[in-house]
mmCIF file of C-alpha atoms in Angstrom:
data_model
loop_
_atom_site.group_PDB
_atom_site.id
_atom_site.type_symbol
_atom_site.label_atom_id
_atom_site.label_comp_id
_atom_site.label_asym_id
_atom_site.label_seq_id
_atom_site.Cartn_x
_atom_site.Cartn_y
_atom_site.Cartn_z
ATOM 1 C CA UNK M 1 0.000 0.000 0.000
ATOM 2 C CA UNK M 2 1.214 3.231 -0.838
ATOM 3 C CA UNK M 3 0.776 5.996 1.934
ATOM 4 C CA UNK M 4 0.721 9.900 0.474
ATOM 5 C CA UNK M 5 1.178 12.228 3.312
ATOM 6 C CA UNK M 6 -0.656 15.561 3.003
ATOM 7 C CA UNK M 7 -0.959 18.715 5.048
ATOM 8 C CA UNK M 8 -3.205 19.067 7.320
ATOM 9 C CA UNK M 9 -4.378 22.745 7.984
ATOM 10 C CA UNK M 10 -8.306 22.494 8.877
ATOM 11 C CA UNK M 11 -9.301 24.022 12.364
ATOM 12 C CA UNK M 12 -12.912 22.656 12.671
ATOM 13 C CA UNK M 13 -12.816 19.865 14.980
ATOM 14 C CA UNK M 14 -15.376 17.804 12.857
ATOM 15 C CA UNK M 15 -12.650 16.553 10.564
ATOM 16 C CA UNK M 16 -9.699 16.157 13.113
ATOM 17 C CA UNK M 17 -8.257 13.617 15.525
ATOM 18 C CA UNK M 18 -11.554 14.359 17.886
ATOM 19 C CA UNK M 19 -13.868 14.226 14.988
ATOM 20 C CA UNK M 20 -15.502 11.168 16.702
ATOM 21 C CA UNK M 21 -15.830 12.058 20.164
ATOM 22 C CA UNK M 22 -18.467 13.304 21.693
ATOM 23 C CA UNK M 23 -18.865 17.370 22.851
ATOM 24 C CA UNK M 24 -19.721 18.955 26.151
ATOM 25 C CA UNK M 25 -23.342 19.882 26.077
ATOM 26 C CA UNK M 26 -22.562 23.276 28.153
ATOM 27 C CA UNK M 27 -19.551 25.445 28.466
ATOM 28 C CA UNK M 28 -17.129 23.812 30.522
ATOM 29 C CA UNK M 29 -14.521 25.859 32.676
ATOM 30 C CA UNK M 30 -10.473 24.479 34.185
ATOM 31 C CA UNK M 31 -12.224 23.816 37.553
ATOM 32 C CA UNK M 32 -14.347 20.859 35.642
ATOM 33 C CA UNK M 33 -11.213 19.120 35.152
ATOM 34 C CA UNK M 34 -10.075 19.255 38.475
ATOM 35 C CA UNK M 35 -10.217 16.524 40.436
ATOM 36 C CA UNK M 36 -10.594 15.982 44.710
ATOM 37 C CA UNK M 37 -6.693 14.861 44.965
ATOM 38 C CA UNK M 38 -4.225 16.496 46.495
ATOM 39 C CA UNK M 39 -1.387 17.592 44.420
ATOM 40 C CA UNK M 40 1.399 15.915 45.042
ATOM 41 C CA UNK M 41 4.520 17.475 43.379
ATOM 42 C CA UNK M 42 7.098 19.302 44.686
ATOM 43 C CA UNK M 43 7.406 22.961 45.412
ATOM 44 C CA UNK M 44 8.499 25.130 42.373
ATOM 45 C CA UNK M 45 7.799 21.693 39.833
ATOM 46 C CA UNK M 46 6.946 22.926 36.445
ATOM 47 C CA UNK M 47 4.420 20.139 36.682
ATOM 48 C CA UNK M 48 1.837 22.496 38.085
ATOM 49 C CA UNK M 49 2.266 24.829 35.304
ATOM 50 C CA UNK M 50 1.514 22.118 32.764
ATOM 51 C CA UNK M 51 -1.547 20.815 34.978
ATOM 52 C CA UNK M 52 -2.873 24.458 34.906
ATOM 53 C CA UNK M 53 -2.215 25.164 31.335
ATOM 54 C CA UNK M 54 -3.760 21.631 30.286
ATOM 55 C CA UNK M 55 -6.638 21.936 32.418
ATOM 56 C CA UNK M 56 -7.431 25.090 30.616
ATOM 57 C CA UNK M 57 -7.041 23.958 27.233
ATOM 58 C CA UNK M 58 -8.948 20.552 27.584
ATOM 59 C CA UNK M 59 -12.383 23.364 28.668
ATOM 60 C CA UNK M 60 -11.879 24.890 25.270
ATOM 61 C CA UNK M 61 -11.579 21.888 23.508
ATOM 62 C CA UNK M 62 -15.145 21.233 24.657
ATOM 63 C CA UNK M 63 -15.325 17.401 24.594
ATOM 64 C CA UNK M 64 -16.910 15.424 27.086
ATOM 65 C CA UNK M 65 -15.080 14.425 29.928
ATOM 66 C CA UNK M 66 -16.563 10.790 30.089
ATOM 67 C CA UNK M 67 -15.026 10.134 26.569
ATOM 68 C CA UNK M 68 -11.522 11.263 27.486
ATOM 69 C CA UNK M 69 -8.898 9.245 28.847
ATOM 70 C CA UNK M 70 -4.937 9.746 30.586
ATOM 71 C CA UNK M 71 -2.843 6.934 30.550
ATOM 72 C CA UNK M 72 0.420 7.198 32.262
ATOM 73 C CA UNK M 73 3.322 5.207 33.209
ATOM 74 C CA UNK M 74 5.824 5.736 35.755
ATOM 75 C CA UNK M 75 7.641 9.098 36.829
ATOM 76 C CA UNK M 76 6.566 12.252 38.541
ATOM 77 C CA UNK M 77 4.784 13.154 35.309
ATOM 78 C CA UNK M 78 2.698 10.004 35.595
ATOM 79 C CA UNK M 79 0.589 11.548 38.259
ATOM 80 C CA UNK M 80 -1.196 13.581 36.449
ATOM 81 C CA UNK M 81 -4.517 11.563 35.682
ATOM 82 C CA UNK M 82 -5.221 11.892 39.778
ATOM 83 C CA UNK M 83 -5.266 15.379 39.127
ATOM 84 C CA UNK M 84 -7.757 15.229 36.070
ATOM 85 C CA UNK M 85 -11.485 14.979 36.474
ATOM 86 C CA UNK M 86 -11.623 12.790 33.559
ATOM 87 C CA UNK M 87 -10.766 8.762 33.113
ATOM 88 C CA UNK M 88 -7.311 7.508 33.736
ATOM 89 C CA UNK M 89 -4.711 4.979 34.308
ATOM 90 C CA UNK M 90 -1.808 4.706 35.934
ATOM 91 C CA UNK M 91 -0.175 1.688 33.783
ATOM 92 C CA UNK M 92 3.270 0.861 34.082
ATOM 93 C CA UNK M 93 6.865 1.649 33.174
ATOM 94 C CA UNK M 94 6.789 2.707 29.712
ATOM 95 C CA UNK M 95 3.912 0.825 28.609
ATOM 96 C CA UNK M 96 1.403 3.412 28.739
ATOM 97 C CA UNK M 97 1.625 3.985 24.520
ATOM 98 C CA UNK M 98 0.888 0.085 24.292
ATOM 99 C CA UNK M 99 -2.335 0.097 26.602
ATOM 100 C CA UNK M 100 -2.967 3.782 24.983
ATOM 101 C CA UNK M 101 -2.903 1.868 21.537
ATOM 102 C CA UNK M 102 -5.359 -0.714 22.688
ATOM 103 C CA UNK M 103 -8.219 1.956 23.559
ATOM 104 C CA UNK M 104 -7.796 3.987 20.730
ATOM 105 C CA UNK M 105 -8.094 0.803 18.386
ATOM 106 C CA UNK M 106 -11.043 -0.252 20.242
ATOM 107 C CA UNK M 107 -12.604 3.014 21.686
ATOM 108 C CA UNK M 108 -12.631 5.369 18.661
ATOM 109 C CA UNK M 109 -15.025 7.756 20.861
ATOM 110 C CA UNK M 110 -12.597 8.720 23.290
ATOM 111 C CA UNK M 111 -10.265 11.037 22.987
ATOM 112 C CA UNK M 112 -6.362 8.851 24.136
ATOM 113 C CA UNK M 113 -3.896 11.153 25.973
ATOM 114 C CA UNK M 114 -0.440 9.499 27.067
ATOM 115 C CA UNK M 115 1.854 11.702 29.546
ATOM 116 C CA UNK M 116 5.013 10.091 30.163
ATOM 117 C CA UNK M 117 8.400 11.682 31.520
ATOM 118 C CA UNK M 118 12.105 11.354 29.921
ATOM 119 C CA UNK M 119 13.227 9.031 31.533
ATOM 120 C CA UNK M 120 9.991 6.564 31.259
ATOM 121 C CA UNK M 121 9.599 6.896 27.777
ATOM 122 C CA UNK M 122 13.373 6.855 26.365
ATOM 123 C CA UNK M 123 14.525 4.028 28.297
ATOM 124 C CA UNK M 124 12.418 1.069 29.508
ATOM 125 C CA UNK M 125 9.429 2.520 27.051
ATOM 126 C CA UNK M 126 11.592 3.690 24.117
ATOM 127 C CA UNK M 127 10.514 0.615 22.008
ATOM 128 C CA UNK M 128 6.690 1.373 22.846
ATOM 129 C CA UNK M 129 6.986 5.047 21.764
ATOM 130 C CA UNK M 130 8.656 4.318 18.270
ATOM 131 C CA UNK M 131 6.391 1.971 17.258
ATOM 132 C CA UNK M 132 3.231 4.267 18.226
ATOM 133 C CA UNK M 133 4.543 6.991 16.433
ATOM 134 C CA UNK M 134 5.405 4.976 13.199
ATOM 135 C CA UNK M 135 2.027 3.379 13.177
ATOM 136 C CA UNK M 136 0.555 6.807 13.396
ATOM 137 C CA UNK M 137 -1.962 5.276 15.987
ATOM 138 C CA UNK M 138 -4.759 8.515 17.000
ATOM 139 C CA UNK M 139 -3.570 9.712 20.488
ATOM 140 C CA UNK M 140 -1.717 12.346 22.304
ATOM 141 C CA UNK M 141 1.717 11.983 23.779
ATOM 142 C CA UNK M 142 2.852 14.533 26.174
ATOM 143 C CA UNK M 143 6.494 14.144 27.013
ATOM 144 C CA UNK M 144 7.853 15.894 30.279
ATOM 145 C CA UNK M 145 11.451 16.511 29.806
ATOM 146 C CA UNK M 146 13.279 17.521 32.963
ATOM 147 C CA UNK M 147 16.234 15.557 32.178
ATOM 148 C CA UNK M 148 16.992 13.467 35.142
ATOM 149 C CA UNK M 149 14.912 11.182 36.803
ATOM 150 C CA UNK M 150 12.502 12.912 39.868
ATOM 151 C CA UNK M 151 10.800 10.125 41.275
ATOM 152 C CA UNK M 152 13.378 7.599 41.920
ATOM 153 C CA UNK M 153 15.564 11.050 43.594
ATOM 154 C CA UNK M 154 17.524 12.353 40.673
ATOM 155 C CA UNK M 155 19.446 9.516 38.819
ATOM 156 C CA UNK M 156 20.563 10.602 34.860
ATOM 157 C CA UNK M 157 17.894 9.818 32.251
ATOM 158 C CA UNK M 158 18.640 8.808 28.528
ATOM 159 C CA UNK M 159 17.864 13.015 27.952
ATOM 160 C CA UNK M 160 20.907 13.982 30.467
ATOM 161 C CA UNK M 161 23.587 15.843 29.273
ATOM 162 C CA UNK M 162 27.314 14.209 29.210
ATOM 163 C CA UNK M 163 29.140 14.821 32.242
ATOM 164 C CA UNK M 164 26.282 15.105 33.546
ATOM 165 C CA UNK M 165 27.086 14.216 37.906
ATOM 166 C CA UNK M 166 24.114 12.552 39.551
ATOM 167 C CA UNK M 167 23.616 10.284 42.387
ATOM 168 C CA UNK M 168 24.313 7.185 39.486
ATOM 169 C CA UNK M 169 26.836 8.824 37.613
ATOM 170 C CA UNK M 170 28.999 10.392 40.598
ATOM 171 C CA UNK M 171 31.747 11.224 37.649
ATOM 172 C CA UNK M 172 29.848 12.444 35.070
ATOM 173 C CA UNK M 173 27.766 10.756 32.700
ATOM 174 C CA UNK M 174 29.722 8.720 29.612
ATOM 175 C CA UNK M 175 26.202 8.613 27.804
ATOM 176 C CA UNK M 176 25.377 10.773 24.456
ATOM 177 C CA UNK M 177 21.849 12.197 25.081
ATOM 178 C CA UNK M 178 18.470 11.424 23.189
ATOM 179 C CA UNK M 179 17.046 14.648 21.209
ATOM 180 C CA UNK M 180 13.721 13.721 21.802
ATOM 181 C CA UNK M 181 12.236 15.370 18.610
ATOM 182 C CA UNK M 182 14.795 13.284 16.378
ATOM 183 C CA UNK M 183 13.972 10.636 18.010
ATOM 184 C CA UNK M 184 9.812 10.847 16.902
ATOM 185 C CA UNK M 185 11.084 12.201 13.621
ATOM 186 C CA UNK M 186 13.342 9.382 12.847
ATOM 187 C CA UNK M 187 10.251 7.177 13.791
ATOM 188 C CA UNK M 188 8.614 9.783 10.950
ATOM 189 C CA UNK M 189 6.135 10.969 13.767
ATOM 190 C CA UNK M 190 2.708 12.882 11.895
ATOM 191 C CA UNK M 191 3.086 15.527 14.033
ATOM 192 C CA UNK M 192 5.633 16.803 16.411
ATOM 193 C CA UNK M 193 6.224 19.546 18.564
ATOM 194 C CA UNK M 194 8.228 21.507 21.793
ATOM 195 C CA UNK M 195 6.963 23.767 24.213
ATOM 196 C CA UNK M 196 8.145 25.160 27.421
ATOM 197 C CA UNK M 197 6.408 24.516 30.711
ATOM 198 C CA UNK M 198 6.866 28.274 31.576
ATOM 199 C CA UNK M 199 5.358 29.469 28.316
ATOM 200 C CA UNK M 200 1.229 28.973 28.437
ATOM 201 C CA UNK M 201 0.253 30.547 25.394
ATOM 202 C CA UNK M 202 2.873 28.523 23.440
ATOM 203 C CA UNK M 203 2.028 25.245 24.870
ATOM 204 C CA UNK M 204 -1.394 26.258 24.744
ATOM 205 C CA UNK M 205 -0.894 26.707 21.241
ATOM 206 C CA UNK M 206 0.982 23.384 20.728
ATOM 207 C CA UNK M 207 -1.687 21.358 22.589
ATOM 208 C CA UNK M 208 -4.666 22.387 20.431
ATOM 209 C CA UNK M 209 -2.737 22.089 17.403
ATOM 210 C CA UNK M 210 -1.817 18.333 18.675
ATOM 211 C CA UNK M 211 -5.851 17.332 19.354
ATOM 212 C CA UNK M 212 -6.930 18.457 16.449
ATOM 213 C CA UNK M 213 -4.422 16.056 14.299
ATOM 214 C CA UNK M 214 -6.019 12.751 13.777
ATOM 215 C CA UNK M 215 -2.643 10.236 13.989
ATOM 216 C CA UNK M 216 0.096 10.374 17.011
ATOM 217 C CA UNK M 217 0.611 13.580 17.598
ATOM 218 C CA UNK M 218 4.036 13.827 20.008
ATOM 219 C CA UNK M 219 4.778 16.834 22.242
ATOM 220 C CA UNK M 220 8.277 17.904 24.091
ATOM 221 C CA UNK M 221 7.515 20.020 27.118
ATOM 222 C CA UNK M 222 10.347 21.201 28.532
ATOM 223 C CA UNK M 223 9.873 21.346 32.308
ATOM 224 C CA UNK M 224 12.072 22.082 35.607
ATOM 225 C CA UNK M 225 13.277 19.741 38.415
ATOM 226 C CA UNK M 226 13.820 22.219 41.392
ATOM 227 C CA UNK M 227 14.649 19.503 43.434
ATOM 228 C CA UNK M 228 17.258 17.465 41.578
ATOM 229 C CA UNK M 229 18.291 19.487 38.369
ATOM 230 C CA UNK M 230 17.016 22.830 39.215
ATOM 231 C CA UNK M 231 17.364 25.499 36.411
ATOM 232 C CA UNK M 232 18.294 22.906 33.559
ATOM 233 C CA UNK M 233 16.444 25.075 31.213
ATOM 234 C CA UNK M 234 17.255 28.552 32.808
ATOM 235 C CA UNK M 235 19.106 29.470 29.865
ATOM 236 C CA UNK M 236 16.005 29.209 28.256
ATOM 237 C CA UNK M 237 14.094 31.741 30.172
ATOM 238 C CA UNK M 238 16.675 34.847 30.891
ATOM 239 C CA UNK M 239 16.280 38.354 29.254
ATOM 240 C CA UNK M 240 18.397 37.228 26.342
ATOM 241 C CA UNK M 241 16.202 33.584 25.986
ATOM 242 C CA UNK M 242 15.291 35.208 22.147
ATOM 243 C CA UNK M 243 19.324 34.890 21.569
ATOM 244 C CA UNK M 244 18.815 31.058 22.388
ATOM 245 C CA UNK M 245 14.986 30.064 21.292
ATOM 246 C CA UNK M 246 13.786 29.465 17.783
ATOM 247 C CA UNK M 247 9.789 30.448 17.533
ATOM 248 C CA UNK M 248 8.492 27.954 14.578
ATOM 249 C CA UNK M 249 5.392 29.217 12.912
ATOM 250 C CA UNK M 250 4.064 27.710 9.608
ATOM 251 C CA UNK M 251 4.644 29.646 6.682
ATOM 252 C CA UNK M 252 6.962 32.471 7.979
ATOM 253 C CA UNK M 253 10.784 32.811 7.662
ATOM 254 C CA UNK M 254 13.320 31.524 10.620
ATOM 255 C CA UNK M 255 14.764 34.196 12.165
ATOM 256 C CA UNK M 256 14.990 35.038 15.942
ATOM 257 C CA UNK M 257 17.084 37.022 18.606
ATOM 258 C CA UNK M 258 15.899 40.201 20.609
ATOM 259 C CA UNK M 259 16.647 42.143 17.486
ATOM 260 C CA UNK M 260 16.120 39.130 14.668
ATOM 261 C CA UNK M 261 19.897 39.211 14.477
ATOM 262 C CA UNK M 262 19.966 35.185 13.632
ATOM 263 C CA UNK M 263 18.353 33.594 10.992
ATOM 264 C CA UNK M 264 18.183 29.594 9.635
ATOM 265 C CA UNK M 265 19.191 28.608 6.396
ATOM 266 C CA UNK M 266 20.317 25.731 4.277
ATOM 267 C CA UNK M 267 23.887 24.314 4.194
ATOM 268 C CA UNK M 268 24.236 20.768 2.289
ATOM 269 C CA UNK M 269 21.519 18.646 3.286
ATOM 270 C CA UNK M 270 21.541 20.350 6.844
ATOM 271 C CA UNK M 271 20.628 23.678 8.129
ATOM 272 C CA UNK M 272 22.869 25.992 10.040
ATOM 273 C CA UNK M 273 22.220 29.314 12.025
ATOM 274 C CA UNK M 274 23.223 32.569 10.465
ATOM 275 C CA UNK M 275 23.670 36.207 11.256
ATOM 276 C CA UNK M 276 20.856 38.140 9.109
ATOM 277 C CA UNK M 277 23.626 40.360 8.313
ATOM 278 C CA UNK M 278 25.468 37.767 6.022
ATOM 279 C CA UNK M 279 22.849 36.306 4.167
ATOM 280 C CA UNK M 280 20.025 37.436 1.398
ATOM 281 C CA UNK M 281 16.589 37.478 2.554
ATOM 282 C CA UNK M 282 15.355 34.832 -0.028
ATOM 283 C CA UNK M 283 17.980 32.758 1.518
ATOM 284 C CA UNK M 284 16.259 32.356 5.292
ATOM 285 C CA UNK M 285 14.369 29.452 5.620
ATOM 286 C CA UNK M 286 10.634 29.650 5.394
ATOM 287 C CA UNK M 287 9.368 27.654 7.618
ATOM 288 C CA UNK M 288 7.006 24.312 6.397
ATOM 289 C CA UNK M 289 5.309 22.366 9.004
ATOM 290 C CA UNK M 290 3.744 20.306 6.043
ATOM 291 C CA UNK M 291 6.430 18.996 4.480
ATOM 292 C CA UNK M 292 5.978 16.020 2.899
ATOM 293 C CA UNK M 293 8.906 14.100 4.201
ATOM 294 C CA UNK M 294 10.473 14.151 7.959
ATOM 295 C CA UNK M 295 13.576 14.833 6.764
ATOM 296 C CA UNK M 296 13.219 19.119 6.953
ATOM 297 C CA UNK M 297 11.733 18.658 10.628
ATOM 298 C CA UNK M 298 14.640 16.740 11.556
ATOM 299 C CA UNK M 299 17.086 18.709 10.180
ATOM 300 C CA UNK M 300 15.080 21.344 12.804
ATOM 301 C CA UNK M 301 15.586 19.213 15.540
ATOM 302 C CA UNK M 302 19.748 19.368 14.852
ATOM 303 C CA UNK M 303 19.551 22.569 15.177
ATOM 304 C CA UNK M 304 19.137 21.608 18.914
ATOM 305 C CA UNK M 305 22.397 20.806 21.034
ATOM 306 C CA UNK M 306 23.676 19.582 24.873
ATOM 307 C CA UNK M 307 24.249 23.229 25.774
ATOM 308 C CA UNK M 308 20.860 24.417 25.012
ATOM 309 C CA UNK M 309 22.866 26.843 22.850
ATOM 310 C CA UNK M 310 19.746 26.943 20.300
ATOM 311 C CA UNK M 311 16.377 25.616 21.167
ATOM 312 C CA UNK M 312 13.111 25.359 18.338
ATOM 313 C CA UNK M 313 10.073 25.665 19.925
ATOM 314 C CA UNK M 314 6.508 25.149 18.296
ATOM 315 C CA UNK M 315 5.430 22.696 15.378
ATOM 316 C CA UNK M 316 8.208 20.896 13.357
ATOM 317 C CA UNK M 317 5.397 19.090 11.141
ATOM 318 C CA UNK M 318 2.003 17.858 11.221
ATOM 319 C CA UNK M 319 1.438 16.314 8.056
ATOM 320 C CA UNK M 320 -1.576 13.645 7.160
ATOM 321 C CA UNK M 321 -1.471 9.817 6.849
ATOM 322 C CA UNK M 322 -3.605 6.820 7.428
ATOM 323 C CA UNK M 323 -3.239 5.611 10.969
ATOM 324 C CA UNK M 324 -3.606 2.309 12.609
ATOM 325 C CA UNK M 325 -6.335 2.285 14.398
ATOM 326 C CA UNK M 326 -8.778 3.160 11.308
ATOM 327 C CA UNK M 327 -6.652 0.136 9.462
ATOM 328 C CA UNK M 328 -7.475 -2.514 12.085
ATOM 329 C CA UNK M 329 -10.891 -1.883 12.276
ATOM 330 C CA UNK M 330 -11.508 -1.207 8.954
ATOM 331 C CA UNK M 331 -9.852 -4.833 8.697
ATOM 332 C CA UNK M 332 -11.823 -6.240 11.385
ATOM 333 C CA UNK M 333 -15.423 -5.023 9.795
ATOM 334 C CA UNK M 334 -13.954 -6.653 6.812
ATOM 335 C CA UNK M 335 -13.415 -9.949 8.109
ATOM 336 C CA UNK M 336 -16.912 -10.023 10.133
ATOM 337 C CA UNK M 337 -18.619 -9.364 6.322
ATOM 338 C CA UNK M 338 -16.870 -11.968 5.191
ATOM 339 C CA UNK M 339 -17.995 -14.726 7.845
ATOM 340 C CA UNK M 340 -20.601 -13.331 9.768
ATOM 341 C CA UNK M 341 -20.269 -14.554 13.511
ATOM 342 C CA UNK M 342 -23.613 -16.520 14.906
ATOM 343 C CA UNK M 343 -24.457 -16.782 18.465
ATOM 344 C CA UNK M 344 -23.278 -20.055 18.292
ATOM 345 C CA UNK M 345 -19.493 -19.184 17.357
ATOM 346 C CA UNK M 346 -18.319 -19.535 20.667
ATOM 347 C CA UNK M 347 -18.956 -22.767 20.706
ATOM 348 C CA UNK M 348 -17.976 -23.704 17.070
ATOM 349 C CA UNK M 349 -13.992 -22.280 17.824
ATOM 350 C CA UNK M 350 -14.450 -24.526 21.193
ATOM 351 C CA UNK M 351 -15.248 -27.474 19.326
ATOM 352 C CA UNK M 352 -14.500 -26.882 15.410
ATOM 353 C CA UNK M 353 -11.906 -28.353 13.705
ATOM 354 C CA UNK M 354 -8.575 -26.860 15.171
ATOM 355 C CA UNK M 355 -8.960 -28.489 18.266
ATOM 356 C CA UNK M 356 -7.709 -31.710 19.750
ATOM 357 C CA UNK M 357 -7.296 -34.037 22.635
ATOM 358 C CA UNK M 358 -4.007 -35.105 24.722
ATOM 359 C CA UNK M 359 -4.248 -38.025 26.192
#
């Protein structure tokens, strides 16, 4: 079977990755989605800022709460369905895209969230998040990056830096870091995306953008550890943060800095960062979420390094393709036209053919 990707740039939700789930009947408001737990996360976590900023966003997205679902694995991140009044489950380490692949294939009415941390994902659930994102299966994966693990009190994760000194790693780390986004690109994610946990609008932005693509859509957030890597991403956030931050926005050229002193452009098959004083105008990159292959959104993605020297933020590509989850049951609806199943079927697979007797 051939597969043509093709961009996807409608905003009405009747023909996006929601299409089939039911609405709210009223106006719902961020206190809807809050649940009786207690919030458990540490003072000063970015965690709360995400909670606050998703909360928010799922009220505009207007769907009903009965038909949405949070699956989580393990991590500090994997709290959050307590803290949603909506249905959830707390799976386990790094499976949560497998069970979240399940319901989506079988549930197409609900709306499939995954939130998952850096070190849960890349590691023990790297295997489950590649193959979700090259199936394309319709959910949401929300990706906490803080770079160390929190829970288990502040061992390296496969997103640490090298030399990187931790309670595991008491001489620096040896190990080369995962870029997360080249890592859902390589695995030719459908859509992909960072934000920054400090940065509502942005993620609000992000988030929308990700429910309304029907596929995987796969989201970086970029979040703080105060307890055990406190200001990782502090660089990111200072008065000169333009200098270091790369805005993505469909359709308009690549050029940042508090004055738009730095630009992106092509070199070889790459791209490479630029002083707008040394280059033509037609030469900056315009930036094309829609793309038909990954391979522009993960030359993005290099532009990324340990240092946090440069840092894209917003879509790298949300393109259209046939996902999994329409394929099996389109299969399964198939096969059931094919041989009908009687109410005696049961039975018949008990006692047909294909079974036998040990004596």
């Amino acid at each position: 079977m051939t597969i043509i990707e093709t961009p996807f740039v409608g905003t009405d939700l009747g023909i996006t990755g929601v299409s089939e789930v039911p609405t709210a009947t009223t106006k719902q408001k961020p206190k809807d989605y809050t649940s009786d737990q207690e919030v458990r996360w540490c003072p000063g976590c970015g965690d709360y800022v995400i909670l606050a900023t998703v909360r928010g966003f799922l009220a505009d997205l207007g769907l009903r709460r009965e038909n949405m679902m949070f699956v989580s694995g393990i991590g500090c991140s994997s709290r959050f369905p307590y803290y949603l009044e909506s249905y959830g489950l707390h799976s386990i380490h790094g499976r949560a895209p497998a069970i979240a692949t399940g319901l989506a294939v079988t549930r197409p009415d609900l709306s499939v969230w995954v939130v998952t941390g850096d070190g849960d994902a890349l590691s023990i659930g790297g295997n489950h998040l590649i193959h979700a994102l090259r199936r394309n299966v319709n959910m949401t994966i929300l990706l906490f990056n803080n770079r160390i693990y929190g829970l288990t009190k502040g061992q390296y994760s496969p997103t640490s830096e090298e030399g990187k000194v931790t309670k595991s790693t008491p001489m620096g780390s040896v190990d080369h870091p995962f870029n997360t986004l080249s890592v859902a690109l390589g695995a030719e994610a459908s859509f992909a995306a960072r934000a920054m946990d400090s940065d509502r609008a942005g993620l609000t932005e992000v988030l929308l953008a990700a429910a309304r693509h029907r596929g995987t859509s796969f989201v970086e957030i970029l979040q703080d550890c105060p307890i055990f890597n406190d200001g990782s991403f502090d660089q990111l956030r200072r008065d000169n943060a333009a200098d270091h931050l790369i805005p993505l926005r469909h359709g308009e050229p690549i050029i940042f800095g508090a004055d738009n002193e730095f630009a992106v452009v092509q070199s070889g098959f790459g791209l490479e960062i630029v002083s707008t004083r040394t280059v033509r105008e037609s030469d900056i990159m315009v930036h094309d979420a829609h793309a038909d292959g990954p391979e522009y959104a993960y030359a993005l993605s290099r532009l990324s390094d340990q240092d946090l020297g440069h840092v894209p933020t917003g879509i790298f590509r949300s393109v259209r393709r046939p996902t999994y989850d329409d394929a099996i049951r389109a299969q399964s609806e198939s096969a059931a036209e094919r041989a009908p199943l009687g109410d005696d079927s049961l039975q018949r697979l008990l006692s047909g053919p294909e079974t036998w007797t040990v004596d």
